PDB file of C-alpha atoms in Angstrom:
ATOM      1  CA  UNK C 428    -171.849 114.628  78.400  1.00 59.00           C
ATOM      2  CA  UNK C 429    -173.476 112.472  75.756  1.00 88.00           C
ATOM      3  CA  UNK C 430    -172.483 110.298  72.856  1.00 90.00           C
ATOM      4  CA  UNK C 431    -174.935 110.581  69.972  1.00 93.00           C
ATOM      5  CA  UNK C 432    -175.194 107.602  67.622  1.00 94.00           C
ATOM      6  CA  UNK C 433    -175.598 108.674  63.980  1.00 95.00           C
ATOM      7  CA  UNK C 434    -176.041 105.181  62.544  1.00 96.00           C
ATOM      8  CA  UNK C 435    -179.464 106.059  61.146  1.00 95.00           C
ATOM      9  CA  UNK C 436    -177.941 108.949  59.182  1.00 95.00           C
ATOM     10  CA  UNK C 437    -175.264 106.726  57.649  1.00 97.00           C
ATOM     11  CA  UNK C 438    -177.831 104.067  56.761  1.00 97.00           C
ATOM     12  CA  UNK C 439    -179.918 106.700  54.989  1.00 97.00           C
ATOM     13  CA  UNK C 440    -176.894 108.085  53.132  1.00 97.00           C
ATOM     14  CA  UNK C 441    -175.966 104.580  51.978  1.00 96.00           C
ATOM     15  CA  UNK C 442    -179.614 103.740  51.179  1.00 97.00           C
ATOM     16  CA  UNK C 443    -179.379 100.622  53.310  1.00 97.00           C
ATOM     17  CA  UNK C 444    -181.960  99.125  55.652  1.00 97.00           C
ATOM     18  CA  UNK C 445    -181.134  98.188  59.223  1.00 96.00           C
ATOM     19  CA  UNK C 446    -182.254  94.651  58.497  1.00 96.00           C
ATOM     20  CA  UNK C 447    -179.712  94.322  55.671  1.00 97.00           C
ATOM     21  CA  UNK C 448    -176.876  95.740  57.772  1.00 97.00           C
ATOM     22  CA  UNK C 449    -177.719  93.458  60.698  1.00 97.00           C
ATOM     23  CA  UNK C 450    -177.595  90.447  58.400  1.00 97.00           C
ATOM     24  CA  UNK C 451    -174.288  91.505  56.833  1.00 96.00           C
ATOM     25  CA  UNK C 452    -172.500  92.077  60.145  1.00 96.00           C
ATOM     26  CA  UNK C 453    -174.012  89.134  62.000  1.00 95.00           C
ATOM     27  CA  UNK C 454    -175.993  90.861  64.749  1.00 96.00           C
ATOM     28  CA  UNK C 455    -179.682  90.714  65.507  1.00 96.00           C
ATOM     29  CA  UNK C 456    -181.986  93.434  64.231  1.00 96.00           C
ATOM     30  CA  UNK C 457    -182.983  94.104  67.828  1.00 96.00           C
ATOM     31  CA  UNK C 458    -179.381  94.714  68.926  1.00 95.00           C
ATOM     32  CA  UNK C 459    -178.780  96.998  65.957  1.00 95.00           C
ATOM     33  CA  UNK C 460    -181.967  98.890  66.800  1.00 95.00           C
ATOM     34  CA  UNK C 461    -180.788  99.361  70.378  1.00 95.00           C
ATOM     35  CA  UNK C 462    -177.477 100.694  69.086  1.00 94.00           C
ATOM     36  CA  UNK C 463    -179.230 103.084  66.681  1.00 93.00           C
ATOM     37  CA  UNK C 464    -181.388 104.464  69.484  1.00 92.00           C
ATOM     38  CA  UNK C 465    -178.403 104.957  71.789  1.00 88.00           C
ATOM     39  CA  UNK C 466    -179.810 102.603  74.414  1.00 91.00           C
ATOM     40  CA  UNK C 467    -176.626 100.565  74.733  1.00 90.00           C
ATOM     41  CA  UNK C 468    -173.867 101.264  77.225  1.00 89.00           C
ATOM     42  CA  UNK C 469    -171.114 100.020  74.961  1.00 91.00           C
ATOM     43  CA  UNK C 470    -170.248  98.572  71.600  1.00 93.00           C
ATOM     44  CA  UNK C 471    -167.531  96.068  70.754  1.00 95.00           C
ATOM     45  CA  UNK C 472    -164.780  97.307  68.471  1.00 97.00           C
ATOM     46  CA  UNK C 473    -165.372  94.217  66.341  1.00 97.00           C
ATOM     47  CA  UNK C 474    -168.999  95.277  65.786  1.00 96.00           C
ATOM     48  CA  UNK C 475    -168.023  98.887  65.158  1.00 96.00           C
ATOM     49  CA  UNK C 476    -165.409  97.774  62.630  1.00 98.00           C
ATOM     50  CA  UNK C 477    -167.948  95.573  60.825  1.00 97.00           C
ATOM     51  CA  UNK C 478    -170.429  98.461  60.621  1.00 97.00           C
ATOM     52  CA  UNK C 479    -167.738 100.783  59.268  1.00 98.00           C
ATOM     53  CA  UNK C 480    -166.650  98.187  56.723  1.00 98.00           C
ATOM     54  CA  UNK C 481    -170.198  97.648  55.418  1.00 97.00           C
ATOM     55  CA  UNK C 482    -171.112 101.344  55.373  1.00 97.00           C
ATOM     56  CA  UNK C 483    -167.686 102.443  54.079  1.00 97.00           C
ATOM     57  CA  UNK C 484    -167.282 105.019  56.845  1.00 97.00           C
ATOM     58  CA  UNK C 485    -165.187 105.906  59.880  1.00 97.00           C
ATOM     59  CA  UNK C 486    -166.223 105.511  63.549  1.00 96.00           C
ATOM     60  CA  UNK C 487    -166.431 109.304  63.784  1.00 95.00           C
ATOM     61  CA  UNK C 488    -169.155 109.240  61.132  1.00 97.00           C
ATOM     62  CA  UNK C 489    -171.271 107.079  63.452  1.00 96.00           C
ATOM     63  CA  UNK C 490    -170.568 108.616  66.864  1.00 95.00           C
ATOM     64  CA  UNK C 491    -170.672 112.237  68.018  1.00 94.00           C
ATOM     65  CA  UNK C 492    -169.716 113.721  71.379  1.00 93.00           C
ATOM     66  CA  UNK C 493    -171.936 116.486  72.752  1.00 91.00           C
ATOM     67  CA  UNK C 494    -170.805 118.272  75.905  1.00 89.00           C
ATOM     68  CA  UNK C 495    -173.291 119.283  78.576  1.00 82.00           C
ATOM     69  CA  UNK C 496    -173.840 123.013  78.958  1.00 74.00           C
ATOM     70  CA  UNK C 497    -172.730 124.019  82.449  1.00 62.00           C
TER      71      UNK C 497
END
């Protein structure tokens, strides 16, 4: 089971740089980079809401569930 973070796709679709998004939502570029790479174990709803607000998207546009093949 894996959650795939599609933040990089949404940034590309919105023609926005990570640096700009980080500044707009009040997180460090490093933390946003960790989120983009999927190296975080969780994300606050407040942060997720801020990302969705700035990118004009839904949480489902940013996160994808992929089941393990058994």
